[in-house]
Coordinates of C-alpha atoms and ligand atoms in Angstrom, one line a residue:
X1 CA -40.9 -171.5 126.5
X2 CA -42.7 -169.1 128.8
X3 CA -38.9 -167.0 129.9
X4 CA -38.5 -167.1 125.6
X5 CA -41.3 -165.2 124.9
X6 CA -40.6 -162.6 127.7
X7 CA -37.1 -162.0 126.6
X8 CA -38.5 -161.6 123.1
X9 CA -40.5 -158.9 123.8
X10 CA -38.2 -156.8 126.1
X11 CA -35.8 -157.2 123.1
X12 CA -38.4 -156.2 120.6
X13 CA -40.6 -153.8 122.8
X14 CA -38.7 -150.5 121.6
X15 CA -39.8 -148.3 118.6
X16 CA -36.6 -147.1 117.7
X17 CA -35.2 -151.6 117.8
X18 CA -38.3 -152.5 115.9
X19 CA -37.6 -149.6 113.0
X20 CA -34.2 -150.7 113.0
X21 CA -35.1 -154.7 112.2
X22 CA -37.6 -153.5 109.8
X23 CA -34.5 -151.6 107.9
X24 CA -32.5 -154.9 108.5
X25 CA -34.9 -156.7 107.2
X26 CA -34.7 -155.2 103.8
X27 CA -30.8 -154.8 103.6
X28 CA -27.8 -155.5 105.3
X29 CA -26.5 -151.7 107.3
X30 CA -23.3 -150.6 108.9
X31 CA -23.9 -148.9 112.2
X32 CA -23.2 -145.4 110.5
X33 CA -25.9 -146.0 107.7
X34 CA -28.4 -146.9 110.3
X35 CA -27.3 -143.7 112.0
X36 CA -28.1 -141.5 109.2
X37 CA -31.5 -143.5 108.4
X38 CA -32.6 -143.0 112.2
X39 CA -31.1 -139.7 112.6
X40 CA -29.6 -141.0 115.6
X41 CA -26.2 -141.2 117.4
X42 CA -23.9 -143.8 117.0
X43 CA -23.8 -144.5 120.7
X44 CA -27.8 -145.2 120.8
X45 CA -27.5 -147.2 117.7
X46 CA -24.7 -149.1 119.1
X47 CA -26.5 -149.7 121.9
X48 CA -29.8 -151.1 120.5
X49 CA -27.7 -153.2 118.2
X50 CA -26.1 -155.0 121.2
X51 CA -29.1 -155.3 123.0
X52 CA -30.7 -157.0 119.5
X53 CA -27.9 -158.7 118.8
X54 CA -27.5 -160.2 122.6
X55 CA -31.1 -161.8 122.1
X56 CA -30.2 -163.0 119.0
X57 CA -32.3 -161.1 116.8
X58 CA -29.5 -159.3 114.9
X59 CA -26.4 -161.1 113.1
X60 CA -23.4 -159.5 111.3
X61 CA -20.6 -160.1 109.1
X62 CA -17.2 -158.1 108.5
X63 CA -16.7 -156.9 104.9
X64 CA -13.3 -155.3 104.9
X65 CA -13.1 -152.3 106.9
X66 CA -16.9 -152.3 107.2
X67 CA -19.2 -154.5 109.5
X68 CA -22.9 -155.1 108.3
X69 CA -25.8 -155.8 110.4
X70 CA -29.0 -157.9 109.7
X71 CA -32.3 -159.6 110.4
X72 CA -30.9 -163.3 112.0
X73 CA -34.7 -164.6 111.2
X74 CA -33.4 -167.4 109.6
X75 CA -32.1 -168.6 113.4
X76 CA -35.2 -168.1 114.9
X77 CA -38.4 -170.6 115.9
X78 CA -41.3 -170.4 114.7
X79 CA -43.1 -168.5 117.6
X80 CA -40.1 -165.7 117.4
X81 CA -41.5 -165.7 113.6
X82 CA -44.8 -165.1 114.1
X83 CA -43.8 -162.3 116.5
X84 CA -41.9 -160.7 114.6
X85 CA -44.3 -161.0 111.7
X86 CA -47.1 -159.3 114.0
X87 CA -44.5 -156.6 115.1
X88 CA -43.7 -155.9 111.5
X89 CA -47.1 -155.7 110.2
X90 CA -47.9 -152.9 112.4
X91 CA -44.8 -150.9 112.8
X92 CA -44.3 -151.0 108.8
X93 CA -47.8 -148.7 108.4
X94 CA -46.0 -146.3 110.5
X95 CA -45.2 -142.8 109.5
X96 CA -41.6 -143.1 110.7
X97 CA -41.1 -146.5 108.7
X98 CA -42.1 -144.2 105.8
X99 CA -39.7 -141.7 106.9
X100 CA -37.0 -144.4 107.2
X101 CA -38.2 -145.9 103.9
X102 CA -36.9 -142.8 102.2
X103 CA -34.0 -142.6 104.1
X104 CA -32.8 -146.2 103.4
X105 CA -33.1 -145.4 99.7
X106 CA -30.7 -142.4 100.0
X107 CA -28.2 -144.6 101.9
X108 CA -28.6 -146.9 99.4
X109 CA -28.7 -144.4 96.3
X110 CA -25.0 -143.1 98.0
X111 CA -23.4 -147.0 97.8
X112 CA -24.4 -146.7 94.5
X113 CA -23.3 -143.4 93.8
X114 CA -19.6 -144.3 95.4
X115 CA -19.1 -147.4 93.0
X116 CA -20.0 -145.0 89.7
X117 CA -18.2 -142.5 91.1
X118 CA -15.2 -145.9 90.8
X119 CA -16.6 -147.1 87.6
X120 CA -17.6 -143.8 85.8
X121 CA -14.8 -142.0 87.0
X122 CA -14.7 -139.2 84.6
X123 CA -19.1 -138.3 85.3
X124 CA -17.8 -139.4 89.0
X125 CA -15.3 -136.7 88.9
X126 CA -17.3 -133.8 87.3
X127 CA -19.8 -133.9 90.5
X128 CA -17.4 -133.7 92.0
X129 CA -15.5 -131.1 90.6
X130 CA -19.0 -128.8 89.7
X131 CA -19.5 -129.1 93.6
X132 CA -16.0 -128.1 94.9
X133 CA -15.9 -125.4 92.1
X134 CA -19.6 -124.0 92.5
X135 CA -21.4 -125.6 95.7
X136 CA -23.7 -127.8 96.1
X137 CA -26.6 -126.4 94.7
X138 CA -25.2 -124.2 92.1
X139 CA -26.7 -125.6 89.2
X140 CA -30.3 -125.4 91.2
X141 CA -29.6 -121.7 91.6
X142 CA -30.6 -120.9 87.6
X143 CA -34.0 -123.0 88.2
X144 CA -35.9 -119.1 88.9
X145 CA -34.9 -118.6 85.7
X146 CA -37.7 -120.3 84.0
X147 CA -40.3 -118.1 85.7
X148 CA -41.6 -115.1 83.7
X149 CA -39.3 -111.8 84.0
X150 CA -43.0 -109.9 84.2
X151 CA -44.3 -112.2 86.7
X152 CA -45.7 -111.0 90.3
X153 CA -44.7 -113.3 92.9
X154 CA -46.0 -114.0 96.0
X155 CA -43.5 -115.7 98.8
X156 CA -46.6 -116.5 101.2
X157 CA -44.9 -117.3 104.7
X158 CA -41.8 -115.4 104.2
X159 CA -40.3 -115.9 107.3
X160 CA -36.5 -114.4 106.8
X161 CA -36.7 -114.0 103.2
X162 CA -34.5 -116.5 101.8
X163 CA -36.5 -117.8 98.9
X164 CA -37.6 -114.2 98.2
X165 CA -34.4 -112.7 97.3
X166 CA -33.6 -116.2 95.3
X167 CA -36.9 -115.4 93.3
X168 CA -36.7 -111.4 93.0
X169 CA -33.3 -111.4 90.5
X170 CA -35.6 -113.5 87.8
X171 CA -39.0 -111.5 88.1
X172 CA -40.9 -108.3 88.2
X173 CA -41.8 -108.1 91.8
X174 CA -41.8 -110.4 94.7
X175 CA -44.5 -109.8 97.6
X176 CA -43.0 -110.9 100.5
X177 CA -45.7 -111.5 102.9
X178 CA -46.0 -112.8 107.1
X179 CA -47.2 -111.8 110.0
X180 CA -44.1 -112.4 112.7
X181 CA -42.1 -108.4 112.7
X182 CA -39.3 -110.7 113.9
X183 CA -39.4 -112.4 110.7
X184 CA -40.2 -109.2 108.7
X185 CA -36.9 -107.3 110.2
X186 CA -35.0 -110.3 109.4
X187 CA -36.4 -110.3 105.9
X188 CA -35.9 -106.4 105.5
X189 CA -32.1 -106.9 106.6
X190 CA -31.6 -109.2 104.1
X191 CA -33.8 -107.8 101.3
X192 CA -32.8 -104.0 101.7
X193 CA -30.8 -103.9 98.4
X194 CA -33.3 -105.8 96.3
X195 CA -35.4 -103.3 95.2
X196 CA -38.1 -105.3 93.6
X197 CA -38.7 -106.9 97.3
X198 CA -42.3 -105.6 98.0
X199 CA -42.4 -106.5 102.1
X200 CA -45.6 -106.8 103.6
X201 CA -47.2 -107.9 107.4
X202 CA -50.0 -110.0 106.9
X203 CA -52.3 -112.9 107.4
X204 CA -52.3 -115.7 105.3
X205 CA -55.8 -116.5 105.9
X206 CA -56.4 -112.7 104.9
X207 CA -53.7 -111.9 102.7
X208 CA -52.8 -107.9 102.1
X209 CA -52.9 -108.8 98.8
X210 CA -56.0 -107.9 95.4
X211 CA -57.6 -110.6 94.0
X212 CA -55.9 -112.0 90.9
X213 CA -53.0 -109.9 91.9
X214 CA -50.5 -112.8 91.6
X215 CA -48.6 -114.8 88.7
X216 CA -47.4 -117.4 90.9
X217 CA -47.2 -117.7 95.2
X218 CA -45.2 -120.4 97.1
X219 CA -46.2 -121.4 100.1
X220 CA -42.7 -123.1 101.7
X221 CA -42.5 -125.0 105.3
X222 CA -45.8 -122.8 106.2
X223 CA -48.5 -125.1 106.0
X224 CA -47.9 -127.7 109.2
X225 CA -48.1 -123.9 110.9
X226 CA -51.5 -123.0 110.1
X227 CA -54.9 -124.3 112.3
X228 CA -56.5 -123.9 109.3
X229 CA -54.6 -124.8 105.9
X230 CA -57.6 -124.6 103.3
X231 CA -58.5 -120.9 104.7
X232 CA -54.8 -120.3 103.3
X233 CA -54.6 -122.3 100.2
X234 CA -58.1 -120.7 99.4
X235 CA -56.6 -117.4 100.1
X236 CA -53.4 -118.3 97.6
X237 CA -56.2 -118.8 95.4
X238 CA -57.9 -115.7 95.2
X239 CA -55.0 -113.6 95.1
X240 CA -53.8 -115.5 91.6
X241 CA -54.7 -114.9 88.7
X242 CA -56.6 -117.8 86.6
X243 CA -54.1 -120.0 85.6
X244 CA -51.3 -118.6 88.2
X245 CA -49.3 -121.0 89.6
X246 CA -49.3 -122.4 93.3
X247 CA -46.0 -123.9 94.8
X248 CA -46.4 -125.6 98.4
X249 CA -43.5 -127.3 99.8
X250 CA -43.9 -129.0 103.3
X251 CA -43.0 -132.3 105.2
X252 CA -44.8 -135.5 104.3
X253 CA -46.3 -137.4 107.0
X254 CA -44.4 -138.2 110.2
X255 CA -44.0 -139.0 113.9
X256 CA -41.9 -136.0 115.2
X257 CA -44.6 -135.4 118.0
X258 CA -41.6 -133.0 119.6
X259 CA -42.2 -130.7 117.0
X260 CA -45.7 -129.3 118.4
X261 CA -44.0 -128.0 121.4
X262 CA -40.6 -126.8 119.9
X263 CA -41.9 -125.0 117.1
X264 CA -45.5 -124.9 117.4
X265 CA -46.2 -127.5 114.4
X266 CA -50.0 -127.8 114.1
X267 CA -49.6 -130.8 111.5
X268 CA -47.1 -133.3 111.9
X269 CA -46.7 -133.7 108.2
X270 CA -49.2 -134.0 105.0
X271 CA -50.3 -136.9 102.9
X272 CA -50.5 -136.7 99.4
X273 CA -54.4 -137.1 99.2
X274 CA -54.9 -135.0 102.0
X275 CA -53.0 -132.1 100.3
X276 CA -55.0 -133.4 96.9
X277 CA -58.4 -132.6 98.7
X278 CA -57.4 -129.5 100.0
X279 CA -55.7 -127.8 96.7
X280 CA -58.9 -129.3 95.1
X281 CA -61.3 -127.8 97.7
X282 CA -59.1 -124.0 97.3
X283 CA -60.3 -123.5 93.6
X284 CA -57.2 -125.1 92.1
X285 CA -56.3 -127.5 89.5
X286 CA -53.8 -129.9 88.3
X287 CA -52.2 -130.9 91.2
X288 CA -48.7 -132.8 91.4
X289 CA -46.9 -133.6 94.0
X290 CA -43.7 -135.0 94.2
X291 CA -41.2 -136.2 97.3
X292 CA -37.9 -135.0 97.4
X293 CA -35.6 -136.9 97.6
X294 CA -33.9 -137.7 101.2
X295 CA -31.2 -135.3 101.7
X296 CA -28.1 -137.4 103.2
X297 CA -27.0 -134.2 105.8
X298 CA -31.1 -132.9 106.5
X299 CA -32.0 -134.4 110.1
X300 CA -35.5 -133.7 109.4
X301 CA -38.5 -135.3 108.0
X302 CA -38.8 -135.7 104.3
X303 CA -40.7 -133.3 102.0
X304 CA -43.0 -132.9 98.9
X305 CA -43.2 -130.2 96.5
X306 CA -47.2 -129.6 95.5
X307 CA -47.7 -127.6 91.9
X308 CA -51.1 -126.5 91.4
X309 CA -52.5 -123.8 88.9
X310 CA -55.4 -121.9 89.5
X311 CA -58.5 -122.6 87.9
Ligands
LIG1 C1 -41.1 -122.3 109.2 S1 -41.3 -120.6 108.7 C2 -40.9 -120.7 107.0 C3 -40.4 -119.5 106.4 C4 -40.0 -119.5 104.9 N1 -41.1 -119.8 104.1 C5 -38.9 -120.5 104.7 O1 -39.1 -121.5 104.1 O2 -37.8 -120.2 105.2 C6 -43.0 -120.3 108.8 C7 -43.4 -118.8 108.7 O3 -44.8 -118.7 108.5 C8 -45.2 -117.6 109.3 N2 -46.6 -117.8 109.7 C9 -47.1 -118.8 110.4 N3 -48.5 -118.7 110.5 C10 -48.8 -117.6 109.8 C11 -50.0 -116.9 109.5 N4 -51.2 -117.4 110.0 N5 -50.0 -115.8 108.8 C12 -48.8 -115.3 108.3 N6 -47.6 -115.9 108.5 C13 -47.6 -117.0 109.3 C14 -44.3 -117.6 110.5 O4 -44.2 -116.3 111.1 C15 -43.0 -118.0 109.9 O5 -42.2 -116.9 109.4

């Protein structure tokens, strides 16, 4: 009983085996959708898999070409059970079981999408078709076009100017603003024939911008950066005009602790109340916030999208 218990835990005392029975749990997963769900290799899922599967914790069943992994709880005593139950109950609070949360659906979402693509084939077909004709985010590309053609725009955070020159065709002016002069010569290489492009170095807890100067701002992947994110949000604030529109896109909580030293994250994600309080605390109303959705090829975290408008 005593050598059970033990091998239970060795085969269970893993973060990366204990997210992956949570997902098997829920639904039955080839080794490649687990891959894309964990963002991990196909050799390290392999390898947990055998190791689960050699204690007898994972089961599997060939479907075709396709092999799909699950849960074997059904084989297991009651003691395994209540472990498992424990293990589950505090693993499934986790950030990265969010993260994986979102990622499952997305896996799931693209079954789905291949047996419409069978079923429906002519809607099927046009996807595809639109995307081999246009790209992938073609149609995503005339979204700038519902801003106002007399709006000033401030892309707060710049960094190489990528959403800037998306924005600057569809409105007046854009302010470009951040403080790195790598960034900024990056950004005036690739903004030197938009004329509209208004580049500026700056602090986003003092912006070089007026008060109410601003139709709309974004603030994109910037956030997590910042020691202090309501300084900035309060800064976004005075620099629009009442009723100007605030646009924050950043990662939702997660458990990339990695990220503080590679890129200097200062938050490793925000929650949706957390961002709530802070909008609220800036000046600014009528918050929403919405997750993207997973995106199947992004290795990263997943995101939200925050709209506010300025009170
Ligand atoms: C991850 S990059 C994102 C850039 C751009 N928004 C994008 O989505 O591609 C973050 C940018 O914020 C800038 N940044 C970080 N802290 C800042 C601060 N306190 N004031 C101004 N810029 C800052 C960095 O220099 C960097 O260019």
């Amino acid at each position: 009983m005593e050598a059970a218990i033990f091998d239970d835990l060795t085969a269970l005392g893993d973060a990366t085996r204990s997210r992956m029975l949570l997902l098997l749990e829920r639904h039955e997963l080839t080794v490649g959708e687990l891959c894309s769900i964990l963002r991990l290799p196909q050799s390290t899922v392999s390898r947990h898999l055998k190791t689960l599967a050699d204690a007898g914790w994972v089961s599997s069943r060939r479907d075709g070409t396709s092999r799909f992994y699950t849960l074997a709880l059904d084989e297991r005593d009651d003691q395994s059970r209540r472990l498992w139950t424990l293990l589950r109950d505090e693993v499934g609070g986790t950030s990265g079981a969010d993260q994986d949360a979102r990622r499952l659906k997305a896996v799931l979402a693209g079954r789905q999408s291949k047996s419409q693509e069978f079923f429906e084939s002519a809607a099927g077909q046009w996807d595809k078709l639109r995307q081999d004709l246009f790209g992938r985010d073609s149609h995503f590309q005339a979204i700038p076009a519902l801003l106002g053609g007399h709006w000033v725009v401030g892309d707060l955070g710049c960094g190489t100017g990528e959403l800037t020159a998306v924005l600057a065709p569809f409105v007046k002016t854009v302010i470009a603003v951040d403080r790195s002069d790598d960034m900024l010569n990056a950004a005036r290489r690739r903004l030197q024939d938009i004329a509209n492009a208004d580049i500026r170095k700056g602090e986003l807890e003092a912006l070089p911008i007026g008060d109410a100067e601003l139709d709309a701002a974004t603030l994109v992947l910037v956030l997590h950066h910042l020691s202090d994110p309501a300084a900035a949000l309060r800064e976004a604030a005075r620099v629009l005009k009442p009723g100007g529109r605030l646009v924050v896109a950043d990662m939702l909580p997660h458990d990339h602790e990695e990220y503080r030293q590679q890129m200097g994250h200062v938050w490793l994600g925000f929650a949706e109340d957390q961002m709530r309080r802070l909008c609220a605390a800036a000046g600014l109303d009528e918050v929403r916030i919405v997750p993207l959705g997973a995106n199947r090829d992004a290795k990263g975290p997943a995101l939200f999208v925050a709209g506010a408008i300025r009170k």
